[in-house]
Amino acid sequence: MKLNNACKIISPVLFMITIMIILPAPLESTSNEIKFYGFAEIIKYDENGNVVYSQTVHNRLLDAGEDFINDQVFQDSATSADNVQVAVICIFQGTIDTAETETATTFDGDNTLTEANCKEDTAVATASSTAVIGPLTFAAGGTNAANGDTIAAIGICQPNAGSNADSTDCATNGILFAVVDTTDVILNSGETVDITYTFDLSSSGT
Amino acid sequence: MSNSPSFHFLEKNFLFNSKTILVIAIILFTAAFYFYGTSNSLLNQAVDPFTSPNWDEVANRNIVKNSIPIILLDETFGGKCLVSAENFSLITSHQYFLKSNQLSNELKYDSNEKTLLISCDKLVGEKSALNVWYATEEAKKHPTKYEYFVTEWNVELNEK
């Protein structure tokens, strides 16, 4: 009798689980998802050159960045010489706005760093459908930030057409392509961070 | 459900006893499990919150990867080791990490001493690397899940 009752309980449960196995989950299909994305890797070193933290985190590709891609790929009235194509990483202190409408001007306006916080990679590596800016090394002590400043985000920008030197803001150079909201990393005297930005266009079919 | 009219109807009219029905249920369950799998099923979705993240199912852009050095300080009771984790807060303070408190509690993070309690079996030497991966809220699969693992501290990779 007990076995009968157990069967009467277990059978419906098994039938239900079987139905749950057969029925597909009402998830959005991921096959149509846009595959390309950008991400930054930030590595912090102490004053002795030892790694104390590393983080890999995705970016927010901005409207201006999407327009820039279209302008570069398709023939229209907008042209861009090779020396003003995206190649700069700017470190940022403050509260980052990751809305897609963020611009270089608002990025600079919110950035409380006053040193030459933007660095250019004069030879961005492009291969296998990816572009890699950096690693670029940012230092405290007045070089790219003051001692004790906090890197809260990074911006990816166009370079200055007239100079490869470190610069103080993104807007002077051109558009803000993407932003990355990183963990708040404090740069004390002697400490540095290496930042690499990767933009990956590879798809599963290529 | 076991005492439902339809169950009795089956028993009476088709001479099924409950053991036969159980056997049929087991066969159907096994066949469904074998032929359909559970990866995209309603069942998988139902149990997903209770399973470990499968990083192959999460888009790269939805994974945040962190790594910090940890240094062995002391071995405590129960196979747990006290380790120094000076920069653990850099991992937990990020706004994308929604379950950071859960990890802090799991590793018994002492924010004053900046220490963690980790299973001694997981450590690889005096100095190891604590890696913490988590999926962002936007991830289609395994959103907000995290996983930590300890790897060898690679001097060549991790020191300039």
Coordinates of C-alpha atoms in Angstrom, one line a residue:
Chain A
M1 CA 0.0 0.0 0.0
K2 CA 2.8 2.3 0.9
L3 CA 4.6 1.5 -2.3
N4 CA 1.4 2.3 -4.3
N5 CA 1.1 5.6 -2.6
A6 CA 4.7 6.4 -3.3
C7 CA 4.2 5.5 -7.0
K8 CA 1.2 7.8 -7.1
I9 CA 3.3 10.7 -5.8
I10 CA 6.5 10.0 -7.8
S11 CA 4.8 9.4 -11.2
P12 CA 3.1 12.9 -11.5
V13 CA 6.3 14.5 -10.4
L14 CA 8.3 12.7 -13.0
F15 CA 5.7 13.5 -15.6
M16 CA 6.0 17.2 -14.7
I17 CA 9.8 17.2 -14.8
T18 CA 9.6 15.4 -18.2
I19 CA 7.4 18.2 -19.5
M20 CA 9.7 20.8 -18.1
I21 CA 12.6 19.1 -19.9
I22 CA 10.7 19.1 -23.2
L23 CA 9.4 22.6 -23.1
P24 CA 11.9 25.2 -24.1
A25 CA 12.6 28.1 -21.8
P26 CA 11.1 31.4 -22.9
L27 CA 14.4 33.0 -23.2
E28 CA 15.4 35.5 -25.8
S29 CA 17.4 33.9 -28.6
T30 CA 21.1 34.7 -28.2
S31 CA 21.9 33.8 -31.8
N32 CA 20.8 37.2 -33.1
E33 CA 22.8 39.0 -30.5
I34 CA 25.3 41.5 -31.7
K35 CA 28.7 39.9 -31.1
F36 CA 31.1 42.8 -31.2
Y37 CA 32.1 44.4 -28.0
G38 CA 34.9 46.4 -26.4
F39 CA 36.6 45.8 -23.0
A40 CA 39.4 47.2 -21.0
E41 CA 42.0 45.4 -18.8
I42 CA 43.4 47.5 -16.0
I43 CA 46.4 46.3 -14.0
K44 CA 47.7 48.1 -11.0
Y45 CA 51.3 47.9 -9.8
D46 CA 52.6 49.0 -6.4
E47 CA 55.7 51.1 -6.1
N48 CA 57.9 48.0 -6.4
G49 CA 56.3 46.9 -9.6
N50 CA 54.3 44.1 -8.1
V51 CA 50.8 43.5 -9.5
V52 CA 48.2 44.2 -6.7
Y53 CA 45.1 44.1 -8.8
S54 CA 43.8 43.4 -12.2
Q55 CA 40.3 43.7 -13.8
T56 CA 38.8 43.0 -17.1
V57 CA 35.5 44.9 -17.7
H58 CA 33.4 45.7 -20.8
N59 CA 32.8 49.1 -22.2
R60 CA 29.8 51.2 -23.2
L61 CA 30.1 52.0 -26.9
L62 CA 28.7 55.5 -27.3
D63 CA 26.5 57.0 -30.0
A64 CA 29.4 59.0 -31.2
G65 CA 31.5 55.8 -31.4
E66 CA 28.9 54.0 -33.5
D67 CA 28.6 57.0 -35.8
F68 CA 32.4 57.1 -36.1
I69 CA 32.4 53.4 -37.2
N70 CA 29.9 54.1 -39.9
D71 CA 31.7 57.2 -41.1
Q72 CA 34.9 55.2 -41.4
V73 CA 33.5 52.2 -43.1
F74 CA 31.0 53.8 -45.6
Q75 CA 31.6 56.5 -48.1
D76 CA 29.9 59.7 -46.9
S77 CA 30.9 63.3 -46.3
A78 CA 32.7 62.5 -43.1
T79 CA 36.3 61.5 -43.5
S80 CA 39.0 60.9 -40.9
A81 CA 42.7 60.7 -41.5
D82 CA 44.8 57.9 -40.1
N83 CA 46.3 60.1 -37.4
V84 CA 42.9 60.9 -35.9
Q85 CA 41.5 57.4 -35.8
V86 CA 40.7 56.1 -32.3
A87 CA 44.0 55.5 -30.4
V88 CA 43.8 57.3 -27.1
I89 CA 43.0 56.1 -23.5
C90 CA 42.1 58.8 -21.0
I91 CA 41.8 58.1 -17.3
F92 CA 38.9 59.6 -15.4
Q93 CA 38.3 60.7 -11.9
G94 CA 34.7 61.5 -10.7
T95 CA 31.3 60.1 -11.4
I96 CA 31.2 58.7 -14.9
D97 CA 28.1 59.0 -17.0
T98 CA 27.7 55.8 -19.1
A99 CA 24.7 56.9 -21.0
E100 CA 25.1 56.3 -24.8
T101 CA 24.8 60.0 -25.4
E102 CA 27.9 60.8 -23.3
T103 CA 30.3 63.1 -25.3
A104 CA 33.9 64.1 -25.1
T105 CA 32.9 67.5 -23.8
T106 CA 30.7 66.2 -21.0
F107 CA 33.4 63.5 -20.2
D108 CA 36.0 66.2 -19.8
G109 CA 33.7 68.4 -17.8
D110 CA 33.0 65.7 -15.3
N111 CA 36.7 64.6 -15.1
T112 CA 38.5 66.1 -12.1
L113 CA 42.0 65.1 -13.1
T114 CA 44.0 68.1 -14.1
E115 CA 47.2 66.4 -15.3
A116 CA 47.9 65.0 -18.8
N117 CA 45.5 62.1 -18.3
C118 CA 45.2 61.0 -22.0
K119 CA 47.8 58.8 -23.7
E120 CA 48.1 57.9 -27.3
D121 CA 49.1 54.5 -28.8
T122 CA 50.7 55.4 -32.1
A123 CA 50.6 51.9 -33.3
V124 CA 47.2 50.3 -32.5
A125 CA 47.5 46.5 -33.2
T126 CA 44.7 45.2 -35.5
A127 CA 44.6 41.5 -36.3
S128 CA 42.1 38.7 -36.3
S129 CA 39.1 41.1 -36.2
T130 CA 40.3 42.8 -33.1
A131 CA 42.0 46.2 -32.4
V132 CA 44.1 46.6 -29.3
I133 CA 45.1 50.0 -27.8
G134 CA 47.9 49.6 -25.3
P135 CA 49.0 48.5 -22.8
L136 CA 49.6 52.2 -21.9
T137 CA 51.1 53.0 -18.5
F138 CA 49.7 55.8 -16.4
A139 CA 51.7 57.1 -13.4
A140 CA 50.9 59.2 -10.4
G141 CA 53.1 62.0 -9.0
G142 CA 51.9 64.6 -11.5
T143 CA 52.6 62.7 -14.7
N144 CA 49.1 61.5 -15.6
A145 CA 47.5 62.0 -12.2
A146 CA 48.4 63.4 -8.8
N147 CA 49.4 61.2 -5.9
G148 CA 46.2 59.9 -4.3
D149 CA 44.0 60.4 -7.3
T150 CA 41.4 57.8 -8.1
I151 CA 40.8 56.2 -11.5
A152 CA 37.1 55.6 -11.7
A153 CA 36.7 55.1 -15.4
I154 CA 38.5 55.3 -18.7
G155 CA 37.5 57.0 -22.0
I156 CA 38.6 55.8 -25.4
C157 CA 39.2 58.8 -27.7
Q158 CA 40.6 60.1 -31.0
P159 CA 44.2 61.4 -30.8
N160 CA 45.4 64.9 -31.4
A161 CA 46.2 65.3 -35.1
G162 CA 49.1 67.6 -34.4
S163 CA 50.8 65.8 -31.6
N164 CA 51.4 62.4 -30.1
A165 CA 52.2 63.8 -26.6
D166 CA 50.1 63.1 -23.6
S167 CA 47.1 65.5 -23.4
T168 CA 44.8 66.9 -20.8
D169 CA 41.5 66.0 -22.3
C170 CA 39.5 64.1 -24.9
A171 CA 37.5 66.8 -26.5
T172 CA 40.5 68.7 -27.8
N173 CA 41.4 65.7 -29.8
G174 CA 38.0 64.7 -31.1
I175 CA 35.2 62.3 -30.3
L176 CA 34.8 60.0 -27.3
F177 CA 34.4 56.5 -28.7
A178 CA 33.6 54.5 -25.6
V179 CA 33.7 54.6 -21.8
V180 CA 34.6 51.9 -19.3
D181 CA 33.4 52.1 -15.7
T182 CA 36.2 50.5 -13.8
T183 CA 36.6 49.8 -10.1
D184 CA 37.9 52.8 -8.3
V185 CA 41.7 52.5 -8.3
I186 CA 43.7 54.9 -6.2
L187 CA 47.2 55.8 -7.5
N188 CA 49.6 56.6 -4.8
S189 CA 53.2 57.8 -5.2
G190 CA 55.2 55.4 -7.3
E191 CA 52.2 53.3 -8.3
T192 CA 51.2 52.8 -11.9
V193 CA 48.4 51.2 -13.9
D194 CA 48.7 49.5 -17.3
I195 CA 45.5 49.8 -19.3
T196 CA 44.7 47.9 -22.5
Y197 CA 41.6 48.4 -24.5
T198 CA 40.4 45.7 -26.9
F199 CA 37.6 46.2 -29.5
D200 CA 36.5 42.8 -30.8
L201 CA 34.5 42.5 -34.0
S202 CA 35.0 38.7 -34.5
S203 CA 31.9 36.6 -35.0
S204 CA 31.4 32.9 -34.7
G205 CA 31.2 32.5 -38.4
T206 CA 34.5 34.2 -39.3
Chain B
M1 CA -2.5 15.2 -8.3
S2 CA -2.0 11.5 -7.5
N3 CA -5.6 11.3 -6.5
S4 CA -6.9 13.3 -9.4
P5 CA -9.9 12.0 -11.4
S6 CA -7.7 11.5 -14.5
F7 CA -5.3 9.3 -12.6
H8 CA -8.2 7.1 -11.4
F9 CA -9.6 7.1 -14.9
L10 CA -6.3 5.7 -16.2
E11 CA -6.2 3.1 -13.5
K12 CA -9.7 1.9 -14.1
N13 CA -10.1 2.1 -17.8
F14 CA -6.7 1.1 -19.0
L15 CA -5.9 -1.3 -16.3
F16 CA -2.9 0.6 -15.3
N17 CA -1.7 0.2 -11.8
S18 CA 0.4 2.8 -10.2
K19 CA 3.6 0.7 -10.7
T20 CA 3.0 0.6 -14.4
I21 CA 2.4 4.3 -14.5
L22 CA 5.7 4.9 -12.6
V23 CA 7.6 2.7 -15.0
I24 CA 6.1 4.7 -18.0
A25 CA 7.0 8.0 -16.2
I26 CA 10.6 6.8 -15.7
I27 CA 10.9 5.7 -19.3
L28 CA 9.5 9.0 -20.6
F29 CA 11.7 11.0 -18.2
T30 CA 14.8 9.1 -19.2
A31 CA 14.0 9.5 -22.9
A32 CA 13.4 13.2 -22.6
F33 CA 16.6 13.7 -20.6
Y34 CA 18.6 11.7 -23.2
F35 CA 17.1 13.2 -26.3
Y36 CA 16.4 16.8 -25.3
G37 CA 19.0 17.5 -22.6
T38 CA 18.3 20.3 -20.2
S39 CA 20.4 23.1 -21.5
N40 CA 17.5 25.2 -23.0
S41 CA 14.6 23.8 -21.1
L42 CA 12.1 25.2 -18.7
L43 CA 13.6 22.9 -16.1
N44 CA 17.1 24.4 -16.6
Q45 CA 15.6 27.9 -16.1
A46 CA 13.8 26.8 -13.0
V47 CA 17.0 25.4 -11.3
D48 CA 19.4 28.0 -12.8
P49 CA 19.5 30.2 -9.7
F50 CA 20.8 27.3 -7.7
T51 CA 23.5 26.1 -10.0
S52 CA 27.1 27.3 -10.6
P53 CA 27.7 29.6 -13.6
N54 CA 28.7 28.1 -16.9
W55 CA 31.0 30.8 -18.3
D56 CA 30.8 29.3 -21.8
E57 CA 27.1 30.3 -21.8
V58 CA 27.8 33.9 -20.8
A59 CA 28.8 36.4 -23.4
N60 CA 32.4 37.7 -22.8
R61 CA 31.2 41.3 -22.5
N62 CA 29.0 40.3 -19.6
I63 CA 31.8 38.8 -17.5
V64 CA 33.9 41.0 -15.2
K65 CA 37.2 39.3 -14.2
N66 CA 39.2 40.3 -11.2
S67 CA 42.4 39.1 -9.7
I68 CA 44.4 40.0 -6.6
P69 CA 47.3 38.5 -4.7
I70 CA 46.6 36.7 -1.4
I71 CA 49.2 35.8 1.1
L72 CA 49.0 33.0 3.7
L73 CA 49.0 34.2 7.2
D74 CA 47.9 31.3 9.4
E75 CA 46.1 28.0 9.3
T76 CA 43.0 27.9 11.5
F77 CA 40.8 25.0 12.5
G78 CA 38.7 23.1 10.1
G79 CA 41.0 23.3 7.1
K80 CA 40.6 27.0 6.7
C81 CA 43.5 29.4 6.1
L82 CA 43.7 33.0 7.1
V83 CA 45.0 35.0 4.1
S84 CA 45.9 38.6 3.7
A85 CA 43.9 40.3 0.9
E86 CA 44.9 43.9 0.8
N87 CA 42.9 44.7 -2.3
F88 CA 39.8 42.6 -1.9
S89 CA 37.7 45.8 -1.6
L90 CA 38.6 46.7 -5.2
I91 CA 36.7 43.6 -6.3
T92 CA 33.7 44.0 -4.1
S93 CA 33.2 47.8 -4.5
H94 CA 32.4 47.8 -8.2
Q95 CA 28.8 48.7 -8.9
Y96 CA 28.4 45.8 -11.4
F97 CA 29.1 43.3 -8.7
L98 CA 25.6 42.9 -7.2
K99 CA 26.4 39.9 -5.0
S100 CA 29.6 41.3 -3.5
N101 CA 28.2 41.1 0.0
Q102 CA 27.5 37.4 -0.4
L103 CA 31.1 36.8 -1.5
S104 CA 32.4 38.9 1.4
N105 CA 30.4 36.8 3.8
E106 CA 31.3 33.6 2.2
L107 CA 35.0 34.4 2.5
K108 CA 34.6 35.9 6.0
Y109 CA 36.2 39.2 4.8
D110 CA 37.5 41.3 7.7
S111 CA 37.6 44.8 6.3
N112 CA 39.7 46.1 9.2
E113 CA 42.4 43.5 9.0
K114 CA 41.9 43.0 5.2
T115 CA 41.9 39.2 5.6
L116 CA 39.9 36.3 4.2
L117 CA 39.3 32.7 5.3
I118 CA 39.8 30.3 2.4
S119 CA 40.0 26.6 2.3
C120 CA 43.7 25.6 2.7
D121 CA 43.2 23.0 0.0
K122 CA 42.7 25.7 -2.6
L123 CA 45.9 27.7 -1.8
V124 CA 49.0 27.1 -3.9
G125 CA 51.9 28.2 -1.8
E126 CA 52.5 31.2 0.4
K127 CA 51.3 33.6 -2.3
S128 CA 48.4 32.8 -4.6
A129 CA 46.1 34.7 -6.9
L130 CA 42.5 35.0 -5.9
N131 CA 40.4 35.3 -9.1
V132 CA 36.8 36.5 -8.9
W133 CA 34.5 36.4 -12.0
Y134 CA 31.0 37.6 -12.1
A135 CA 28.3 38.1 -14.6
T136 CA 26.7 41.4 -15.0
E137 CA 23.0 42.0 -14.6
E138 CA 22.5 42.3 -18.3
A139 CA 23.8 38.7 -19.0
K140 CA 21.1 36.6 -20.7
K141 CA 22.3 33.5 -18.8
H142 CA 23.5 33.3 -15.3
P143 CA 23.0 37.0 -14.5
T144 CA 24.7 38.3 -11.3
K145 CA 26.3 34.9 -10.6
Y146 CA 29.9 34.8 -9.4
E147 CA 32.6 32.3 -8.9
Y148 CA 36.0 32.5 -7.2
F149 CA 39.0 30.3 -7.7
V150 CA 42.6 30.4 -6.6
T151 CA 45.5 30.0 -9.0
E152 CA 49.2 29.9 -8.7
W153 CA 50.9 33.3 -8.4
N154 CA 52.8 33.6 -11.6
V155 CA 55.8 35.7 -11.0
E156 CA 56.5 36.2 -14.6
L157 CA 53.0 37.2 -15.5
N158 CA 52.1 39.1 -12.3
E159 CA 55.3 41.0 -11.6
K160 CA 57.0 43.5 -13.8

